[in-house]
mmCIF file of C-alpha atoms in Angstrom:
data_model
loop_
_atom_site.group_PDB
_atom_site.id
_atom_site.type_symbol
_atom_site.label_atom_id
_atom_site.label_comp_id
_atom_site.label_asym_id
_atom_site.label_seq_id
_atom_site.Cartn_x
_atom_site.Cartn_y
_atom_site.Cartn_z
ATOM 1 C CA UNK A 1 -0.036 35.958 -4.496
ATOM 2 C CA UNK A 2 0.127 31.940 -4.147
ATOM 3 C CA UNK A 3 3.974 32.935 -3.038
ATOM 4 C CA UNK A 4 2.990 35.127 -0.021
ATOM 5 C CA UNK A 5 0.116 32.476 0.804
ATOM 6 C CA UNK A 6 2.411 29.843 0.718
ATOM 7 C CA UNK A 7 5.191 31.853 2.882
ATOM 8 C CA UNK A 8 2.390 32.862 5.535
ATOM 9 C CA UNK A 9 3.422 32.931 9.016
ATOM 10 C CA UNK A 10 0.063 31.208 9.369
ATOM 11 C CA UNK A 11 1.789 27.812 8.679
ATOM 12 C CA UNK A 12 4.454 28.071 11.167
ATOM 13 C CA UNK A 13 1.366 28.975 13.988
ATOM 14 C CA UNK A 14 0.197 25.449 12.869
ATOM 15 C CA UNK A 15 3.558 23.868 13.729
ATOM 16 C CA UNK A 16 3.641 25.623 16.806
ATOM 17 C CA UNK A 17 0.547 23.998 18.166
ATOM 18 C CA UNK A 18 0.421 22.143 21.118
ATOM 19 C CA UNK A 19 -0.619 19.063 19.118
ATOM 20 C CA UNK A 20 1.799 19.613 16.955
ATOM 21 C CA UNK A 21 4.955 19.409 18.998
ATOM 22 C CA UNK A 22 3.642 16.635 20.825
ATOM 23 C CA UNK A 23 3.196 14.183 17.517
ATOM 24 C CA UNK A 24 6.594 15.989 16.013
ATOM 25 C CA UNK A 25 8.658 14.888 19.106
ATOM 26 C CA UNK A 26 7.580 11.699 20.324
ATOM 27 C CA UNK A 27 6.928 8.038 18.928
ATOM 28 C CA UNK A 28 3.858 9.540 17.331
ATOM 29 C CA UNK A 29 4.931 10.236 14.360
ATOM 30 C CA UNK A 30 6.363 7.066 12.785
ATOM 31 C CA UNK A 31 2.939 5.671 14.293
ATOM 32 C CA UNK A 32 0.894 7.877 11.967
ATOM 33 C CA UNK A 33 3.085 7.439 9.007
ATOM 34 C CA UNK A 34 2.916 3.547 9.437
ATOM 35 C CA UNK A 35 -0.682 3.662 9.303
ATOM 36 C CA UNK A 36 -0.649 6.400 6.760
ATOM 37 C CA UNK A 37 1.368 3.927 4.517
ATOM 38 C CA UNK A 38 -0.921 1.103 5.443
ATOM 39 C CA UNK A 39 -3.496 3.211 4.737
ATOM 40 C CA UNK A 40 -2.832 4.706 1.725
ATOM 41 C CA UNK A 41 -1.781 1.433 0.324
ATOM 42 C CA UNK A 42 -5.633 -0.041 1.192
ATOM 43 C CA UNK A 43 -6.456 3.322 -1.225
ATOM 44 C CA UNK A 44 -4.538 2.096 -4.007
ATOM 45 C CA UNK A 45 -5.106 -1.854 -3.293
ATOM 46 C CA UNK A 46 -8.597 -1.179 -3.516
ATOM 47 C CA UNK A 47 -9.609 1.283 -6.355
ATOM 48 C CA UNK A 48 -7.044 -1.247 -8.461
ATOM 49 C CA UNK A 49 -9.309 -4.177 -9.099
ATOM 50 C CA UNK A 50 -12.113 -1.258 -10.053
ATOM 51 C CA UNK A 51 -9.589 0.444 -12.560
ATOM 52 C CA UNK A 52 -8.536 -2.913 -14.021
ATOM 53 C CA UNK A 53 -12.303 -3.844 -14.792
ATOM 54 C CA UNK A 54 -12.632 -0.340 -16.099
ATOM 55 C CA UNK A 55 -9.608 -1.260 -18.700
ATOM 56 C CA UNK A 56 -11.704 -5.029 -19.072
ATOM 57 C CA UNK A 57 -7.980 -6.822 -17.779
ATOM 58 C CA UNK A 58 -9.926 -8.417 -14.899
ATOM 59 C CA UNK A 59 -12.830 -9.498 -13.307
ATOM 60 C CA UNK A 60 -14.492 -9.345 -16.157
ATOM 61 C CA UNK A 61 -17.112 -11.519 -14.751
ATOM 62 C CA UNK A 62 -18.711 -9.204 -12.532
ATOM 63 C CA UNK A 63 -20.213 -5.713 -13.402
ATOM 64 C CA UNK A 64 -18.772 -2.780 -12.913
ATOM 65 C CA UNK A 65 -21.517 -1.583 -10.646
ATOM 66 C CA UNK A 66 -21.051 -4.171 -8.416
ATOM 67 C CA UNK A 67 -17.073 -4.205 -8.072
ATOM 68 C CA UNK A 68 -17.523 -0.359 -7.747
ATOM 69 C CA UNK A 69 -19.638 -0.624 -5.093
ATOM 70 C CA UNK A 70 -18.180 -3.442 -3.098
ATOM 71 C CA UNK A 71 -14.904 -1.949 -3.114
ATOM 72 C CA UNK A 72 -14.963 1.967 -3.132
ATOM 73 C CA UNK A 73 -16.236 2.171 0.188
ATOM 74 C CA UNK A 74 -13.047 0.679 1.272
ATOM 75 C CA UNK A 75 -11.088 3.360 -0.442
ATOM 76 C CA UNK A 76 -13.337 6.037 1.056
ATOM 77 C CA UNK A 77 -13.109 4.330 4.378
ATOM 78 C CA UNK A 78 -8.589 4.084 3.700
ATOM 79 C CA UNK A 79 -9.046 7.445 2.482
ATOM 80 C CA UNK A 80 -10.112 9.186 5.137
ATOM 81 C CA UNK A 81 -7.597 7.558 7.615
ATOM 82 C CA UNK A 82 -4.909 8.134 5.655
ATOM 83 C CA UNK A 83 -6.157 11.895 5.148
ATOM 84 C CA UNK A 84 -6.290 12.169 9.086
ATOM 85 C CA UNK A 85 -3.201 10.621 9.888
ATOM 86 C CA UNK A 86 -1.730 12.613 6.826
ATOM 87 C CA UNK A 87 -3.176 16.007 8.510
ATOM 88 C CA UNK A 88 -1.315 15.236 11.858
ATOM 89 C CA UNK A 89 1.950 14.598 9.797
ATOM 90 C CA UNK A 90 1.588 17.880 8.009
ATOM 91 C CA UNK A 91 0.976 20.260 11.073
ATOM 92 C CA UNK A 92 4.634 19.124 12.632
ATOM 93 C CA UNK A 93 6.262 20.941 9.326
ATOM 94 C CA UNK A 94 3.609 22.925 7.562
ATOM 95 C CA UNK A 95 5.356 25.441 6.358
ATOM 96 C CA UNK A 96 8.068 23.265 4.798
ATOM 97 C CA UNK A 97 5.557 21.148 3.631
ATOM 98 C CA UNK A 98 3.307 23.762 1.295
ATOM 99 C CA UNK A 99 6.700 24.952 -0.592
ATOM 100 C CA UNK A 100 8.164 21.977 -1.051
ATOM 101 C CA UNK A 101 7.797 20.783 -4.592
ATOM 102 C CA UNK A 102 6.682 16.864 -3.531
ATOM 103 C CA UNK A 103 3.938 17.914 -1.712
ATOM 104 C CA UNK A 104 2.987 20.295 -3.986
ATOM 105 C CA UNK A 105 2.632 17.888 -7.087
ATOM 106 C CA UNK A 106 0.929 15.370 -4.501
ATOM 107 C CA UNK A 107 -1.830 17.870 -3.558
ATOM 108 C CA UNK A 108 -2.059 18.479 -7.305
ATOM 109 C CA UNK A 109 -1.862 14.829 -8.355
ATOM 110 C CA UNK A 110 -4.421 13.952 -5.653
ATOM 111 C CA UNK A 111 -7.058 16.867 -7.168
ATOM 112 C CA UNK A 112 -6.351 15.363 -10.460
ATOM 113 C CA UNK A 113 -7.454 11.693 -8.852
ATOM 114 C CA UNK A 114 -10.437 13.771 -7.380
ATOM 115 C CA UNK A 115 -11.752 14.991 -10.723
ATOM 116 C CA UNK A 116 -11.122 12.451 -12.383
ATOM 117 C CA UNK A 117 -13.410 10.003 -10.374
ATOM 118 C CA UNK A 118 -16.028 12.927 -9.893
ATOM 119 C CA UNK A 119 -16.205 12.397 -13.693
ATOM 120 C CA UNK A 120 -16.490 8.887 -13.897
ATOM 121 C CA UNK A 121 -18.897 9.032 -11.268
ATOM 122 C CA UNK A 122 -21.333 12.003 -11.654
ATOM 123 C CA UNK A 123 -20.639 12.215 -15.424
ATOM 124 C CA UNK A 124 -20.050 8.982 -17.281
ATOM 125 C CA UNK A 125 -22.019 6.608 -14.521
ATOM 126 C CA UNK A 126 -24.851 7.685 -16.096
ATOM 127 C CA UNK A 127 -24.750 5.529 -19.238
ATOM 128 C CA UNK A 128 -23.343 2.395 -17.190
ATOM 129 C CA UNK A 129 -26.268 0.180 -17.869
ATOM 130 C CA UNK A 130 -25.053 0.300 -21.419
ATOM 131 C CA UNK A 131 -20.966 -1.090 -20.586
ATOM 132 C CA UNK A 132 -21.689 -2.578 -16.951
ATOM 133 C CA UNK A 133 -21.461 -6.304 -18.000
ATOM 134 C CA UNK A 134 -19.076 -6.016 -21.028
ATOM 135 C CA UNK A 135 -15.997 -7.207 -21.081
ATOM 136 C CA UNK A 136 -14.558 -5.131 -23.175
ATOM 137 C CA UNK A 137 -15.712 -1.660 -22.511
ATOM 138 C CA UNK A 138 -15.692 2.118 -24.541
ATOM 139 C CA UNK A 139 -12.577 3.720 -24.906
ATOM 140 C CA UNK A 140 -13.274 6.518 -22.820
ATOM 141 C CA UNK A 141 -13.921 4.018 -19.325
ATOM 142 C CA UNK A 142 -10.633 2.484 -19.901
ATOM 143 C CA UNK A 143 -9.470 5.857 -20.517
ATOM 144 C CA UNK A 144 -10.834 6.802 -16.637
ATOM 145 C CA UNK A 145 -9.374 3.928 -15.803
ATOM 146 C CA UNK A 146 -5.957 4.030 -17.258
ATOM 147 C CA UNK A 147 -5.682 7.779 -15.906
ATOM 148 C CA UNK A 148 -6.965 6.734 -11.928
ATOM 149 C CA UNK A 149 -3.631 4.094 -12.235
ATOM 150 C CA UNK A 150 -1.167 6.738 -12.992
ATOM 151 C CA UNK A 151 -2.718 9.576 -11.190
ATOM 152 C CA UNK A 152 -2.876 7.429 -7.788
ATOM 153 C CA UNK A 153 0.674 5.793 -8.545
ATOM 154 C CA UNK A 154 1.800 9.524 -8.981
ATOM 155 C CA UNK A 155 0.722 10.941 -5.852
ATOM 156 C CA UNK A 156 2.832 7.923 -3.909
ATOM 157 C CA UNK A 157 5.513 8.729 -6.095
ATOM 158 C CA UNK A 158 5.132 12.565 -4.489
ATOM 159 C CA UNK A 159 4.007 11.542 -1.714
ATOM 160 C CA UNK A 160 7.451 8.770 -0.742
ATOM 161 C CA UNK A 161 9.583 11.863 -2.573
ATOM 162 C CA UNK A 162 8.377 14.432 0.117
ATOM 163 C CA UNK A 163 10.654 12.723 2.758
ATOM 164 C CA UNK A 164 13.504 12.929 0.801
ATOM 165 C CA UNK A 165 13.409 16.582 -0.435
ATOM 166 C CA UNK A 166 12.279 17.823 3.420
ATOM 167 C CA UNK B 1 19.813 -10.510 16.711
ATOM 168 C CA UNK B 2 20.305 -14.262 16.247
ATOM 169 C CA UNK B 3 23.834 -14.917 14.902
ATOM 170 C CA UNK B 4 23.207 -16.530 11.398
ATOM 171 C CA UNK B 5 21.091 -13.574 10.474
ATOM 172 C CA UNK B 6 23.775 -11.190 11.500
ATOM 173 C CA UNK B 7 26.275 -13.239 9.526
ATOM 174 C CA UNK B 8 24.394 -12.733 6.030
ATOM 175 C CA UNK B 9 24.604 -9.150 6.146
ATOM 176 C CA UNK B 10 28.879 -10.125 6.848
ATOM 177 C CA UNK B 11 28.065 -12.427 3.170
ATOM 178 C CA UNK B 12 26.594 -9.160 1.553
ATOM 179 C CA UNK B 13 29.073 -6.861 3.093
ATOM 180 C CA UNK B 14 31.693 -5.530 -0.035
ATOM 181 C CA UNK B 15 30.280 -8.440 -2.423
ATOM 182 C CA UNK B 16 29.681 -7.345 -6.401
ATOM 183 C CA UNK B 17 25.391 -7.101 -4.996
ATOM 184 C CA UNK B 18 26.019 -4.347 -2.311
ATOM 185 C CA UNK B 19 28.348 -2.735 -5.273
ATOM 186 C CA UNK B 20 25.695 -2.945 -7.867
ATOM 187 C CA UNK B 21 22.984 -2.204 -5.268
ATOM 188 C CA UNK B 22 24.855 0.933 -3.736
ATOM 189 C CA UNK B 23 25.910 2.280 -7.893
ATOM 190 C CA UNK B 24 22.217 2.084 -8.549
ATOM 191 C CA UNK B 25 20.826 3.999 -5.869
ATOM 192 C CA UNK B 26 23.170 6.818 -5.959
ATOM 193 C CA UNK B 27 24.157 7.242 -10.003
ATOM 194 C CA UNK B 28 20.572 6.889 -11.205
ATOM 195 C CA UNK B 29 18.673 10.343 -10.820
ATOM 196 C CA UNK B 30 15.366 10.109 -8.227
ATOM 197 C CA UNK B 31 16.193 6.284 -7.841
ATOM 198 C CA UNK B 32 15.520 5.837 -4.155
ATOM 199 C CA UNK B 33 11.883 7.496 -3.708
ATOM 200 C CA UNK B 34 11.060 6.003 -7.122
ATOM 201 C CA UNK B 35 11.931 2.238 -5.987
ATOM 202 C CA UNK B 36 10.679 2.688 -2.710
ATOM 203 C CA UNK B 37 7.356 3.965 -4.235
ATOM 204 C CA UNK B 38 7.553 0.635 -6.447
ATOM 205 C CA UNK B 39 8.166 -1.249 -2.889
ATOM 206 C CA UNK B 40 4.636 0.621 -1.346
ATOM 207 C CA UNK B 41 2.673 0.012 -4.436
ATOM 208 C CA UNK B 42 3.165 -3.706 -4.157
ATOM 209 C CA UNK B 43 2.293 -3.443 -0.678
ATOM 210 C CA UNK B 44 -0.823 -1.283 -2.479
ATOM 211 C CA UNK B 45 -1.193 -4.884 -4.761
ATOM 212 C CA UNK B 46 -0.979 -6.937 -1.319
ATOM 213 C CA UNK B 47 -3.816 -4.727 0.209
ATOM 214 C CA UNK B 48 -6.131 -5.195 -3.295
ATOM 215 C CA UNK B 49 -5.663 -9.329 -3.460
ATOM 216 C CA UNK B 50 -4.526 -11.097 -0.399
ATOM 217 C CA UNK B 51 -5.884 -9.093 2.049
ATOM 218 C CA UNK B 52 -9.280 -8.097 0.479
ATOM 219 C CA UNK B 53 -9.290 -12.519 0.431
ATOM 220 C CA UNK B 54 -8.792 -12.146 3.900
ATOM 221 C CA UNK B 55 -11.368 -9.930 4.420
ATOM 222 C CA UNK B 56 -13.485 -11.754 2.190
ATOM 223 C CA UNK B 57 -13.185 -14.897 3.806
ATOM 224 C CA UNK B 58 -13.949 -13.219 6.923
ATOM 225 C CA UNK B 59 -17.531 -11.845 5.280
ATOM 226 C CA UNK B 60 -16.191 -8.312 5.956
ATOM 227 C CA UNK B 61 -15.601 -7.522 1.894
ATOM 228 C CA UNK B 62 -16.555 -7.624 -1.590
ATOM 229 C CA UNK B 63 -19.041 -10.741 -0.363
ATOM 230 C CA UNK B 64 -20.351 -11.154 -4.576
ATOM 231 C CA UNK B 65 -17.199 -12.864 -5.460
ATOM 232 C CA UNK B 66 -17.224 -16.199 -5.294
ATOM 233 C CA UNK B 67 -14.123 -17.581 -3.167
ATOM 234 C CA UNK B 68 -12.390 -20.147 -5.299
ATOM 235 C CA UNK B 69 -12.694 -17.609 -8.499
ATOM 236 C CA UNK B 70 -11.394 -14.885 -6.710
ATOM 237 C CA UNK B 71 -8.090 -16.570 -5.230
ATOM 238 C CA UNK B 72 -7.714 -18.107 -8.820
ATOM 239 C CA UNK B 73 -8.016 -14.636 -10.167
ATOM 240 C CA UNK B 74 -5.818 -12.887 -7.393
ATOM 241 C CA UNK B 75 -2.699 -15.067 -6.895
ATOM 242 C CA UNK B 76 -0.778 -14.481 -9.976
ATOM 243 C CA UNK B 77 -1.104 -10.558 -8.283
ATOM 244 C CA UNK B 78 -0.063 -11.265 -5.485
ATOM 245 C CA UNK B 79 3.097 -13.884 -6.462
ATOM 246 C CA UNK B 80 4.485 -10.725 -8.726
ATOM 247 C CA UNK B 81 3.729 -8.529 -6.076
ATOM 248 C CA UNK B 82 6.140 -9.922 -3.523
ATOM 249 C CA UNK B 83 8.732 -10.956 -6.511
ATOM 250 C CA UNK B 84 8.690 -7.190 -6.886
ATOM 251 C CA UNK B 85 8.988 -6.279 -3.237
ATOM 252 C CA UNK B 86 11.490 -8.877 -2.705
ATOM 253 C CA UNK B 87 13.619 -6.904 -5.642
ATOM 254 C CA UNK B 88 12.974 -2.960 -4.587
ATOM 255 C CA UNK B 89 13.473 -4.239 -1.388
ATOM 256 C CA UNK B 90 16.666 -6.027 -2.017
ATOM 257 C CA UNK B 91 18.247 -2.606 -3.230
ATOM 258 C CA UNK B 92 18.175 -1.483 0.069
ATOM 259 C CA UNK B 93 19.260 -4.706 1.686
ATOM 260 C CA UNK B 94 22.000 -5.138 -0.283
ATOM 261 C CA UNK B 95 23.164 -2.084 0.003
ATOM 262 C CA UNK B 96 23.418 -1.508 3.621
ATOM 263 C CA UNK B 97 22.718 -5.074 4.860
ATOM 264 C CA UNK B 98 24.188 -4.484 8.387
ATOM 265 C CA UNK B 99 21.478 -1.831 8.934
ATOM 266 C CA UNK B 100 19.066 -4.292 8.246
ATOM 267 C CA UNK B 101 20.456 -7.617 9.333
ATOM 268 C CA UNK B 102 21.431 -5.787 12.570
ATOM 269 C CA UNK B 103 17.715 -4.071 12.639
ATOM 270 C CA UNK B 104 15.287 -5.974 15.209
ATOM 271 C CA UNK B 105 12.393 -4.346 13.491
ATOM 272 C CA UNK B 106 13.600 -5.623 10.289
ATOM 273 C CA UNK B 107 13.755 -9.439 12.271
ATOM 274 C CA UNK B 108 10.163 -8.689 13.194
ATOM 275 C CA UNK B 109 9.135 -8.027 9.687
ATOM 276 C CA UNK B 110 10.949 -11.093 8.317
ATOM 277 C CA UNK B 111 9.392 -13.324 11.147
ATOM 278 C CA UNK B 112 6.048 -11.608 10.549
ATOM 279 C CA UNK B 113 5.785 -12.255 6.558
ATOM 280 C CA UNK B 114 7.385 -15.997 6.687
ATOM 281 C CA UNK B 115 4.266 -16.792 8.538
ATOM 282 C CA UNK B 116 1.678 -14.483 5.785
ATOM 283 C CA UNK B 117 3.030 -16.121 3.113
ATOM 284 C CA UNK B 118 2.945 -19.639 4.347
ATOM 285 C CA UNK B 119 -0.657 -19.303 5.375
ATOM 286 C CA UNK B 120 -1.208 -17.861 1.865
ATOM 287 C CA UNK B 121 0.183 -20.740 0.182
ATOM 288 C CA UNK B 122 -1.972 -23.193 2.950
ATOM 289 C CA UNK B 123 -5.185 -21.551 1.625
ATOM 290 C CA UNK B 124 -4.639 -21.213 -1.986
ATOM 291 C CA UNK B 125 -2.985 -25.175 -2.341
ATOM 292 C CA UNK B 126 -6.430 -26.400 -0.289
ATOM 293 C CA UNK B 127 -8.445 -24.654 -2.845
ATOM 294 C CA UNK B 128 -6.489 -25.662 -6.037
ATOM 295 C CA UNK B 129 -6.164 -29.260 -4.928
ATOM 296 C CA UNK B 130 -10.079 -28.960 -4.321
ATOM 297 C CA UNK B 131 -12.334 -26.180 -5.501
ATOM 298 C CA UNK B 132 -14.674 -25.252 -2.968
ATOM 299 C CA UNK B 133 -12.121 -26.514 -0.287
ATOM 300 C CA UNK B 134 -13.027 -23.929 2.838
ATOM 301 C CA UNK B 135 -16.733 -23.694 2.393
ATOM 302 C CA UNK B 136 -17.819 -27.521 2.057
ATOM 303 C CA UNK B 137 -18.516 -27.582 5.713
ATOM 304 C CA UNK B 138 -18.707 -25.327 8.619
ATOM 305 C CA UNK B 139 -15.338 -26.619 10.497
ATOM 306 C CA UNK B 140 -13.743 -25.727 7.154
ATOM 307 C CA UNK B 141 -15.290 -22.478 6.684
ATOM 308 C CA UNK B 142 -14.127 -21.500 10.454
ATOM 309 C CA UNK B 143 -10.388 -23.302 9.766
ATOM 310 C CA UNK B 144 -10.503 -20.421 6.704
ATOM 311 C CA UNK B 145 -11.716 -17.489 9.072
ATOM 312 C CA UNK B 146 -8.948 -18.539 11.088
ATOM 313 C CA UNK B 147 -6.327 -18.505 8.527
ATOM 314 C CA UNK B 148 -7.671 -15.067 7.442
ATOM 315 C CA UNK B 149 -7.613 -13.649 10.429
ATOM 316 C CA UNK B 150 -4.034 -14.582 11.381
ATOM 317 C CA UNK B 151 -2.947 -13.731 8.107
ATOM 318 C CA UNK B 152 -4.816 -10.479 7.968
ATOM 319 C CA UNK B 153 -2.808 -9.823 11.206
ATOM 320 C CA UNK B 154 0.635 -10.628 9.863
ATOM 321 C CA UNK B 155 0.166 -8.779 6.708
ATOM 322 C CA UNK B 156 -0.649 -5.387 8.632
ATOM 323 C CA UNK B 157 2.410 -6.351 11.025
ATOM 324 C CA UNK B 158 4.911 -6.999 8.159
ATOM 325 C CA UNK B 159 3.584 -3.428 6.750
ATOM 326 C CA UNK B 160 4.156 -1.562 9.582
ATOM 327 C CA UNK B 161 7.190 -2.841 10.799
ATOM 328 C CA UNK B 162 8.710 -2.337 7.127
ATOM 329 C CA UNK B 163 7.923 1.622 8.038
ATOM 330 C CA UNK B 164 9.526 1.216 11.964
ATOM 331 C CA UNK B 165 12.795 -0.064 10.477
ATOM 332 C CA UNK B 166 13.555 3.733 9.973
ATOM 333 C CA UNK B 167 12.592 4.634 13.525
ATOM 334 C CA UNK B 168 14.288 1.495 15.399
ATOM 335 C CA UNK B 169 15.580 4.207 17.711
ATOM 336 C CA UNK B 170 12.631 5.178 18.905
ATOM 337 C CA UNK B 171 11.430 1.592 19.554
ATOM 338 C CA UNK B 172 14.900 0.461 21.220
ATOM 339 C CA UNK B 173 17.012 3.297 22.264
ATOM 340 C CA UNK B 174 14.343 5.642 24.682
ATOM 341 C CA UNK B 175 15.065 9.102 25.042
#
């Protein structure tokens, strides 16, 4: 079933939009990946400093609370841009993109990310006042934020290997 | 391209590096997106240190960290990060060094992060020499936004002019 979804002419209507054909064939397109990189980067950039207090290897000095909420705006804020500029990239070869194997593992990788700081933050935030100021906090934060490293550094990985597989 | 910087890429041209460079990225299996995604998570380390400084010292970001303590903290980041970059990069240079050495975008780039990492170096030596350097007065403070701004600027430039390299065409050679 996920095979005929993923073979749906639906996805080549998307690359035949207007839209489409105009970012796929014009300067465009290495514009919205450069920002996209830029972008995605800031994602990354930012959430590190939060994952590395999470594993108590830096900034130990300041709370969690107040790292977290200092800097995850700016990933939410990179996020979104790089999720926007990421859409218009998509739509020029959508139906190359859903069956190829990089961009599958990066939507996966990127769910995984998703979950995995829904936890942390709907879940787990709840006892915070107990591990905000330590140093050295419970396994299971630096567990968080052990996993947010490699899940985010995975879906680059997927995300750089996409361009070579296409 | 100026001449000299034409004539390094003739240095690197058949020497043991573009050997050992070119063996690398083609024997070793998933080499190139794996380095290159090493390359875009230092840039990723750049964004988290230097530039959240920048912002910082702008007032735009993370405004509870005190300045001095923060570029103490980040700098060690951000001198591994570009030791990195300058090594997954250098795969790529040293393989094919007359695509870059010959690449205008890749001039822009160079002449874009000489310029972000001296200012880098200006700020954090003021502040090491003496703590509290940019914010003992309010000409300092402004010399810092300054600094940050035209740093902040060069940082973003070197970023996406590392991505245009690929697409000089589309830059120099209209349709």
């Amino acid at each position: 079933m996920i095979s005929s979804f993923l073979r749906d002419p639906f996805w080549i209507d998307i690359e035949n939009w207007p839209i489409s054909w105009e970012i796929g064939g014009t300067s465009w397109f290495p514009f919205l990946e450069s920002i996209h990189v830029i972008a995605a980067a800031m994602v990354v950039g930012s959430i590190l400093f939060v994952d590395l207090r999470l594993l108590g290897l830096t900034a130990t000095r300041y709370p969690i609370t107040t790292l977290s909420k200092e800097l995850i705006p700016w990933s939410w804020a990179a996020f979104v841009i790089a999720a926007i500029t990421g859409f218009g990239m998509f739509i020029t070869r959508a139906a190359s993109h859903v069956v190829n194997p990089a961009f599958q593992w990066k939507m996966g990788l990127l769910a995984l990310a998703g979950i995995n700081m829904f936890y942390f933050h709907h879940r787990v935030y709840k006892s915070i006042h107990q591990w905000d100021t330590l140093s050295q906090t419970p396994m299971q934060i630096k567990i968080i934020g052990c996993l947010s490293l490699f899940l985010w550094s995975g879906v680059m990985l997927a995300g750089r290997w996409i361009g070579h597989i296409i | 391209m100026p001449e000299f910087f034409t004539s390094i890429a003739g240095l690197l041209e058949g020497s043991f590096l573009q050997s050992a460079a070119l063996w690398t990225l083609r024997t070793v299996p998933g080499f190139p997106p794996i380095i290159q995604t090493v390359h875009i998570l230092g840039i990723a380390v750049l964004m988290g240190t230097i530039v959240m400084l920048n912002l910082r010292v702008l007032g735009l970001a993370v405004r509870s960290q005190e300045l001095t303590e923060m570029t103490k903290r980040v700098m060690p980041w951000v001198w591994s990060a570009l030791a990195s970059n300058l090594i997954s990069g250098g795969f790529f240079l040293f393989a094919r060094p007359y695509r870059y050495f010959t690449n205008p975008i890749f001039g822009w780039k160079m002449s874009f992060l000489i310029p972000a990492v001296l200012l880098t170096l200006v700020f954090y030596w003021m502040q090491k020499r003496q703590a509290g350097y940019w914010e003992q007065d309010t000409k300092h403070l402004w010399s810092a936004r300054a600094i940050a701004l035209v740093s902040l600027a060069c940082w973003i430039m070197v970023a996406m002019a590392g991505r245009w390299i690929a697409y000089v065409e589309y830059l120099y050679y209209p349709a």
